Amino acid sequence: MTWAEGRRLPQPLKTFEQPLRLTSQAPPPPRSYIYCRRARPDDGFRQFAERAQRESGWRHYEIDASHNPHITAPHALMALLEKIVSTPA
């Protein structure tokens, strides 16, 4: 993971402030939530994973990875993404 250290930057604040407006009349594609189980003690994502499990229209998956699965479990993440896109809603 040393290779990633020099590439990591803070997330720009505007990504939280800029609204996203969707205008398509087509039904949304299937929604999937991937929860990364190697959470920090102050895990703020578990609440969203639990909501995705409860709410209709969401598929829920878990992976043994940190919040950066592309770094801590890239092969498992790729396998899961391939499964998600190949599984009908």
GROMACS .gro file of N, CA, C and O in nm:
model
  356
    1MET      N    1   0.081  -0.120   0.000
    1MET     CA    2   0.000   0.000   0.000
    1MET      C    3   0.085   0.125   0.000
    1MET      O    4   0.033   0.234  -0.015
    2THR      N    5   0.214   0.108   0.011
    2THR     CA    6   0.303   0.224   0.009
    2THR      C    7   0.287   0.301  -0.122
    2THR      O    8   0.293   0.424  -0.123
    3TRP      N    9   0.265   0.228  -0.231
    3TRP     CA   10   0.250   0.293  -0.362
    3TRP      C   11   0.133   0.391  -0.363
    3TRP      O   12   0.132   0.487  -0.440
    4ALA      N   13   0.035   0.369  -0.279
    4ALA     CA   14  -0.084   0.455  -0.279
    4ALA      C   15  -0.066   0.582  -0.197
    4ALA      O   16  -0.136   0.681  -0.221
    5GLU      N   17   0.022   0.580  -0.101
    5GLU     CA   18   0.037   0.694  -0.009
    5GLU      C   19   0.057   0.827  -0.081
    5GLU      O   20  -0.007   0.925  -0.049
    6GLY      N   21   0.144   0.832  -0.177
    6GLY     CA   22   0.171   0.957  -0.248
    6GLY      C   23   0.058   1.001  -0.339
    6GLY      O   24   0.054   1.114  -0.385
    7ARG      N   25  -0.036   0.913  -0.365
    7ARG     CA   26  -0.148   0.943  -0.455
    7ARG      C   27  -0.275   0.981  -0.380
    7ARG      O   28  -0.373   1.021  -0.441
    8ARG      N   29  -0.276   0.963  -0.250
    8ARG     CA   30  -0.397   0.991  -0.172
    8ARG      C   31  -0.409   1.141  -0.144
    8ARG      O   32  -0.315   1.204  -0.101
    9LEU      N   33  -0.526   1.193  -0.169
    9LEU     CA   34  -0.553   1.335  -0.148
    9LEU      C   35  -0.686   1.349  -0.076
    9LEU      O   36  -0.772   1.261  -0.086
   10PRO      N   37  -0.707   1.459  -0.006
   10PRO     CA   38  -0.838   1.481   0.057
   10PRO      C   39  -0.947   1.489  -0.050
   10PRO      O   40  -0.924   1.537  -0.161
   11GLN      N   41  -1.067   1.445  -0.017
   11GLN     CA   42  -1.178   1.455  -0.110
   11GLN      C   43  -1.223   1.599  -0.117
   11GLN      O   44  -1.242   1.664  -0.015
   12PRO      N   45  -1.240   1.653  -0.237
   12PRO     CA   46  -1.282   1.793  -0.250
   12PRO      C   47  -1.418   1.817  -0.184
   12PRO      O   48  -1.511   1.738  -0.199
   13LEU      N   49  -1.430   1.927  -0.113
   13LEU     CA   50  -1.553   1.962  -0.042
   13LEU      C   51  -1.671   1.976  -0.137
   13LEU      O   52  -1.784   1.940  -0.104
   14LYS      N   53  -1.648   2.025  -0.256
   14LYS     CA   54  -1.757   2.047  -0.353
   14LYS      C   55  -1.830   1.916  -0.387
   14LYS      O   56  -1.945   1.918  -0.427
   15THR      N   57  -1.764   1.801  -0.372
   15THR     CA   58  -1.831   1.675  -0.401
   15THR      C   59  -1.946   1.649  -0.304
   15THR      O   60  -2.036   1.571  -0.334
   16PHE      N   61  -1.943   1.714  -0.190
   16PHE     CA   62  -2.052   1.702  -0.092
   16PHE      C   63  -2.155   1.813  -0.108
   16PHE      O   64  -2.268   1.800  -0.063
   17GLU      N   65  -2.117   1.922  -0.169
   17GLU     CA   66  -2.204   2.039  -0.178
   17GLU      C   67  -2.280   2.050  -0.309
   17GLU      O   68  -2.387   2.108  -0.313
   18GLN      N   69  -2.225   1.998  -0.417
   18GLN     CA   70  -2.286   2.014  -0.547
   18GLN      C   71  -2.400   1.914  -0.564
   18GLN      O   72  -2.379   1.793  -0.558
   19PRO      N   73  -2.523   1.962  -0.587
   19PRO     CA   74  -2.636   1.870  -0.603
   19PRO      C   75  -2.626   1.793  -0.735
   19PRO      O   76  -2.572   1.842  -0.833
   20LEU      N   77  -2.680   1.675  -0.733
   20LEU     CA   78  -2.686   1.591  -0.852
   20LEU      C   79  -2.831   1.589  -0.899
   20LEU      O   80  -2.921   1.554  -0.823
   21ARG      N   81  -2.853   1.627  -1.022
   21ARG     CA   82  -2.988   1.631  -1.077
   21ARG      C   83  -2.999   1.527  -1.188
   21ARG      O   84  -2.932   1.537  -1.290
   22LEU      N   85  -3.086   1.430  -1.167
   22LEU     CA   86  -3.109   1.327  -1.267
   22LEU      C   87  -3.238   1.359  -1.340
   22LEU      O   88  -3.341   1.387  -1.278
   23THR      N   89  -3.234   1.356  -1.472
   23THR     CA   90  -3.351   1.399  -1.548
   23THR      C   91  -3.410   1.289  -1.637
   23THR      O   92  -3.511   1.312  -1.701
   24SER      N   93  -3.352   1.173  -1.639
   24SER     CA   94  -3.402   1.065  -1.725
   24SER      C   95  -3.538   1.016  -1.678
   24SER      O   96  -3.566   1.010  -1.558
   25GLN      N   97  -3.623   0.979  -1.773
   25GLN     CA   98  -3.752   0.922  -1.740
   25GLN      C   99  -3.745   0.769  -1.732
   25GLN      O  100  -3.840   0.704  -1.692
   26ALA      N  101  -3.632   0.713  -1.771
   26ALA     CA  102  -3.614   0.568  -1.767
   26ALA      C  103  -3.602   0.522  -1.622
   26ALA      O  104  -3.554   0.597  -1.536
   27PRO      N  105  -3.647   0.402  -1.594
   27PRO     CA  106  -3.632   0.352  -1.456
   27PRO      C  107  -3.483   0.339  -1.421
   27PRO      O  108  -3.401   0.314  -1.509
   28PRO      N  109  -3.449   0.360  -1.295
   28PRO     CA  110  -3.308   0.354  -1.257
   28PRO      C  111  -3.255   0.211  -1.269
   28PRO      O  112  -3.331   0.114  -1.258
   29PRO      N  113  -3.126   0.197  -1.291
   29PRO     CA  114  -3.067   0.064  -1.295
   29PRO      C  115  -3.070   0.002  -1.156
   29PRO      O  116  -3.094   0.072  -1.056
   30PRO      N  117  -3.047  -0.128  -1.144
   30PRO     CA  118  -3.045  -0.191  -1.012
   30PRO      C  119  -2.941  -0.123  -0.922
   30PRO      O  120  -2.834  -0.083  -0.969
   31ARG      N  121  -2.976  -0.109  -0.797
   31ARG     CA  122  -2.886  -0.045  -0.701
   31ARG      C  123  -2.824  -0.151  -0.611
   31ARG      O  124  -2.893  -0.242  -0.564
   32SER      N  125  -2.695  -0.137  -0.587
   32SER     CA  126  -2.623  -0.231  -0.502
   32SER      C  127  -2.541  -0.153  -0.401
   32SER      O  128  -2.479  -0.052  -0.435
   33TYR      N  129  -2.540  -0.201  -0.278
   33TYR     CA  130  -2.458  -0.140  -0.173
   33TYR      C  131  -2.352  -0.242  -0.134
   33TYR      O  132  -2.384  -0.356  -0.101
   34ILE      N  133  -2.227  -0.200  -0.138
   34ILE     CA  134  -2.116  -0.286  -0.097
   34ILE      C  135  -2.063  -0.232   0.035
   34ILE      O  136  -2.013  -0.119   0.042
   35TYR      N  137  -2.077  -0.313   0.139
   35TYR     CA  138  -2.025  -0.274   0.271
   35TYR      C  139  -1.889  -0.339   0.291
   35TYR      O  140  -1.873  -0.459   0.274
   36CYS      N  141  -1.792  -0.259   0.326
   36CYS     CA  142  -1.656  -0.306   0.352
   36CYS      C  143  -1.642  -0.332   0.502
   36CYS      O  144  -1.653  -0.240   0.582
   37ARG      N  145  -1.620  -0.459   0.537
   37ARG     CA  146  -1.625  -0.500   0.678
   37ARG      C  147  -1.505  -0.457   0.761
   37ARG      O  148  -1.515  -0.456   0.883
   38ARG      N  149  -1.394  -0.421   0.702
   38ARG     CA  150  -1.279  -0.376   0.782
   38ARG      C  151  -1.298  -0.228   0.816
   38ARG      O  152  -1.226  -0.140   0.770
   39ALA      N  153  -1.396  -0.204   0.898
   39ALA     CA  154  -1.435  -0.067   0.930
   39ALA      C  155  -1.354  -0.011   1.046
   39ALA      O  156  -1.304  -0.085   1.131
   40ARG      N  157  -1.344   0.119   1.049
   40ARG     CA  158  -1.279   0.188   1.161
   40ARG      C  159  -1.374   0.186   1.280
   40ARG      O  160  -1.495   0.165   1.264
   41PRO      N  161  -1.322   0.213   1.399
   41PRO     CA  162  -1.409   0.216   1.517
   41PRO      C  163  -1.524   0.316   1.505
   41PRO      O  164  -1.633   0.295   1.557
   42ASP      N  165  -1.502   0.425   1.434
   42ASP     CA  166  -1.607   0.526   1.416
   42ASP      C  167  -1.684   0.503   1.284
   42ASP      O  168  -1.724   0.597   1.218
   43ASP      N  169  -1.706   0.378   1.250
   43ASP     CA  170  -1.770   0.338   1.125
   43ASP      C  171  -1.899   0.415   1.099
   43ASP      O  172  -1.998   0.399   1.168
   44GLY      N  173  -1.898   0.498   0.997
   44GLY     CA  174  -2.016   0.575   0.961
   44GLY      C  175  -2.095   0.511   0.848
   44GLY      O  176  -2.199   0.563   0.808
   45PHE      N  177  -2.047   0.398   0.797
   45PHE     CA  178  -2.110   0.336   0.680
   45PHE      C  179  -2.206   0.223   0.715
   45PHE      O  180  -2.292   0.188   0.636
   46ARG      N  181  -2.194   0.165   0.834
   46ARG     CA  182  -2.281   0.054   0.873
   46ARG      C  183  -2.429   0.095   0.865
   46ARG      O  184  -2.513   0.019   0.820
   47GLN      N  185  -2.460   0.219   0.905
   47GLN     CA  186  -2.599   0.264   0.901
   47GLN      C  187  -2.656   0.261   0.759
   47GLN      O  188  -2.772   0.227   0.738
   48PHE      N  189  -2.573   0.291   0.661
   48PHE     CA  190  -2.620   0.291   0.523
   48PHE      C  191  -2.635   0.148   0.470
   48PHE      O  192  -2.726   0.119   0.394
   49ALA      N  193  -2.545   0.060   0.513
   49ALA     CA  194  -2.556  -0.081   0.475
   49ALA      C  195  -2.685  -0.140   0.532
   49ALA      O  196  -2.757  -0.213   0.462
   50GLU      N  197  -2.714  -0.109   0.656
   50GLU     CA  198  -2.837  -0.160   0.719
   50GLU      C  199  -2.961  -0.105   0.649
   50GLU      O  200  -3.059  -0.176   0.629
   51ARG      N  201  -2.957   0.021   0.611
   51ARG     CA  202  -3.071   0.080   0.540
   51ARG      C  203  -3.088   0.014   0.403
   51ARG      O  204  -3.199  -0.015   0.361
   52ALA      N  205  -2.978  -0.014   0.334
   52ALA     CA  206  -2.986  -0.080   0.204
   52ALA      C  207  -3.046  -0.219   0.218
   52ALA      O  208  -3.120  -0.264   0.130
   53GLN      N  209  -3.017  -0.288   0.328
   53GLN     CA  210  -3.073  -0.421   0.351
   53GLN      C  211  -3.225  -0.415   0.373
   53GLN      O  212  -3.297  -0.505   0.334
   54ARG      N  213  -3.270  -0.307   0.436
   54ARG     CA  214  -3.413  -0.292   0.469
   54ARG      C  215  -3.495  -0.243   0.352
   54ARG      O  216  -3.611  -0.278   0.338
   55GLU      N  217  -3.437  -0.156   0.272
   55GLU     CA  218  -3.515  -0.088   0.169
   55GLU      C  219  -3.527  -0.172   0.042
   55GLU      O  220  -3.433  -0.236  -0.002
   56SER      N  221  -3.644  -0.166  -0.015
   56SER     CA  222  -3.671  -0.235  -0.140
   56SER      C  223  -3.589  -0.171  -0.252
   56SER      O  224  -3.571  -0.049  -0.255
   57GLY      N  225  -3.545  -0.252  -0.344
   57GLY     CA  226  -3.473  -0.201  -0.459
   57GLY      C  227  -3.323  -0.200  -0.444
   57GLY      O  228  -3.252  -0.166  -0.539
   58TRP      N  229  -3.274  -0.237  -0.328
   58TRP     CA  230  -3.129  -0.239  -0.307
   58TRP      C  231  -3.081  -0.383  -0.289
   58TRP      O  232  -3.139  -0.461  -0.216
   59ARG      N  233  -2.972  -0.415  -0.357
   59ARG     CA  234  -2.903  -0.542  -0.332
   59ARG      C  235  -2.788  -0.510  -0.238
   59ARG      O  236  -2.722  -0.406  -0.252
   60HIS      N  237  -2.765  -0.597  -0.141
   60HIS     CA  238  -2.663  -0.572  -0.040
   60HIS      C  239  -2.553  -0.678  -0.048
   60HIS      O  240  -2.582  -0.796  -0.055
   61TYR      N  241  -2.429  -0.631  -0.047
   61TYR     CA  242  -2.315  -0.721  -0.050
   61TYR      C  243  -2.215  -0.674   0.056
   61TYR      O  244  -2.212  -0.556   0.091
   62GLU      N  245  -2.134  -0.767   0.104
   62GLU     CA  246  -2.027  -0.732   0.197
   62GLU      C  247  -1.897  -0.790   0.143
   62GLU      O  248  -1.896  -0.893   0.076
   63ILE      N  249  -1.789  -0.722   0.175
   63ILE     CA  250  -1.658  -0.764   0.129
   63ILE      C  251  -1.557  -0.745   0.243
   63ILE      O  252  -1.570  -0.650   0.322
   64ASP      N  253  -1.463  -0.837   0.254
   64ASP     CA  254  -1.359  -0.827   0.356
   64ASP      C  255  -1.251  -0.732   0.306
   64ASP      O  256  -1.153  -0.773   0.244
   65ALA      N  257  -1.275  -0.604   0.328
   65ALA     CA  258  -1.185  -0.499   0.279
   65ALA      C  259  -1.204  -0.375   0.363
   65ALA      O  260  -1.301  -0.362   0.437
   66SER      N  261  -1.110  -0.283   0.349
   66SER     CA  262  -1.123  -0.153   0.414
   66SER      C  263  -1.213  -0.065   0.328
   66SER      O  264  -1.266  -0.109   0.226
   67HIS      N  265  -1.226   0.061   0.366
   67HIS     CA  266  -1.307   0.156   0.289
   67HIS      C  267  -1.245   0.179   0.150
   67HIS      O  268  -1.306   0.239   0.063
   68ASN      N  269  -1.125   0.131   0.130
   68ASN     CA  270  -1.056   0.141   0.001
   68ASN      C  271  -1.035   0.002  -0.056
   68ASN      O  272  -0.923  -0.045  -0.065
   69PRO      N  273  -1.143  -0.066  -0.095
   69PRO     CA  274  -1.128  -0.205  -0.139
   69PRO      C  275  -1.042  -0.220  -0.265
   69PRO      O  276  -0.983  -0.325  -0.287
   70HIS      N  277  -1.033  -0.115  -0.344
   70HIS     CA  278  -0.947  -0.121  -0.462
   70HIS      C  279  -0.800  -0.133  -0.424
   70HIS      O  280  -0.718  -0.174  -0.505
   71ILE      N  281  -0.769  -0.103  -0.298
   71ILE     CA  282  -0.631  -0.115  -0.248
   71ILE      C  283  -0.616  -0.241  -0.162
   71ILE      O  284  -0.522  -0.317  -0.179
   72THR      N  285  -0.710  -0.265  -0.071
   72THR     CA  286  -0.694  -0.374   0.024
   72THR      C  287  -0.745  -0.508  -0.024
   72THR      O  288  -0.708  -0.612   0.032
   73ALA      N  289  -0.833  -0.510  -0.124
   73ALA     CA  290  -0.886  -0.637  -0.176
   73ALA      C  291  -0.927  -0.621  -0.323
   73ALA      O  292  -1.042  -0.643  -0.359
   74PRO      N  293  -0.834  -0.583  -0.409
   74PRO     CA  294  -0.872  -0.553  -0.548
   74PRO      C  295  -0.931  -0.672  -0.623
   74PRO      O  296  -1.025  -0.656  -0.701
   75HIS      N  297  -0.879  -0.793  -0.600
   75HIS     CA  298  -0.931  -0.909  -0.673
   75HIS      C  299  -1.071  -0.946  -0.625
   75HIS      O  300  -1.159  -0.977  -0.707
   76ALA      N  301  -1.091  -0.941  -0.495
   76ALA     CA  302  -1.224  -0.969  -0.440
   76ALA      C  303  -1.324  -0.864  -0.487
   76ALA      O  304  -1.439  -0.896  -0.519
   77LEU      N  305  -1.282  -0.738  -0.491
   77LEU     CA  306  -1.371  -0.632  -0.538
   77LEU      C  307  -1.408  -0.654  -0.684
   77LEU      O  308  -1.525  -0.643  -0.722
   78MET      N  309  -1.310  -0.687  -0.766
   78MET     CA  310  -1.339  -0.709  -0.908
   78MET      C  311  -1.434  -0.826  -0.927
   78MET      O  312  -1.529  -0.818  -1.008
   79ALA      N  313  -1.414  -0.933  -0.852
   79ALA     CA  314  -1.504  -1.049  -0.861
   79ALA      C  315  -1.646  -1.010  -0.821
   79ALA      O  316  -1.743  -1.050  -0.885
   80LEU      N  317  -1.658  -0.929  -0.717
   80LEU     CA  318  -1.790  -0.886  -0.671
   80LEU      C  319  -1.856  -0.795  -0.774
   80LEU      O  320  -1.974  -0.810  -0.804
   81LEU      N  321  -1.782  -0.703  -0.830
   81LEU     CA  322  -1.838  -0.614  -0.932
   81LEU      C  323  -1.883  -0.693  -1.055
   81LEU      O  324  -1.989  -0.665  -1.113
   82GLU      N  325  -1.806  -0.794  -1.093
   82GLU     CA  326  -1.846  -0.878  -1.206
   82GLU      C  327  -1.975  -0.953  -1.173
   82GLU      O  328  -2.063  -0.966  -1.260
   83LYS      N  329  -1.987  -1.000  -1.050
   83LYS     CA  330  -2.109  -1.067  -1.007
   83LYS      C  331  -2.229  -0.973  -1.012
   83LYS      O  332  -2.336  -1.008  -1.060
   84ILE      N  333  -2.209  -0.851  -0.964
   84ILE     CA  334  -2.318  -0.753  -0.960
   84ILE      C  335  -2.368  -0.722  -1.101
   84ILE      O  336  -2.488  -0.721  -1.126
   85VAL      N  337  -2.278  -0.697  -1.194
   85VAL     CA  338  -2.322  -0.658  -1.328
   85VAL      C  339  -2.380  -0.776  -1.406
   85VAL      O  340  -2.456  -0.757  -1.501
   86SER      N  341  -2.348  -0.898  -1.367
   86SER     CA  342  -2.400  -1.013  -1.440
   86SER      C  343  -2.526  -1.073  -1.377
   86SER      O  344  -2.586  -1.164  -1.434
   87THR      N  345  -2.566  -1.021  -1.260
   87THR     CA  346  -2.685  -1.071  -1.192
   87THR      C  347  -2.804  -0.983  -1.223
   87THR      O  348  -2.801  -0.863  -1.194
   88PRO      N  349  -2.909  -1.040  -1.282
   88PRO     CA  350  -3.029  -0.958  -1.310
   88PRO      C  351  -3.089  -0.905  -1.181
   88PRO      O  352  -3.079  -0.969  -1.075
   89ALA      N  353  -3.153  -0.793  -1.191
   89ALA     CA  354  -3.215  -0.730  -1.073
   89ALA      C  355  -3.331  -0.812  -1.021
   89ALA      O  356  -3.396  -0.885  -1.085
   0.00000   0.00000   0.00000
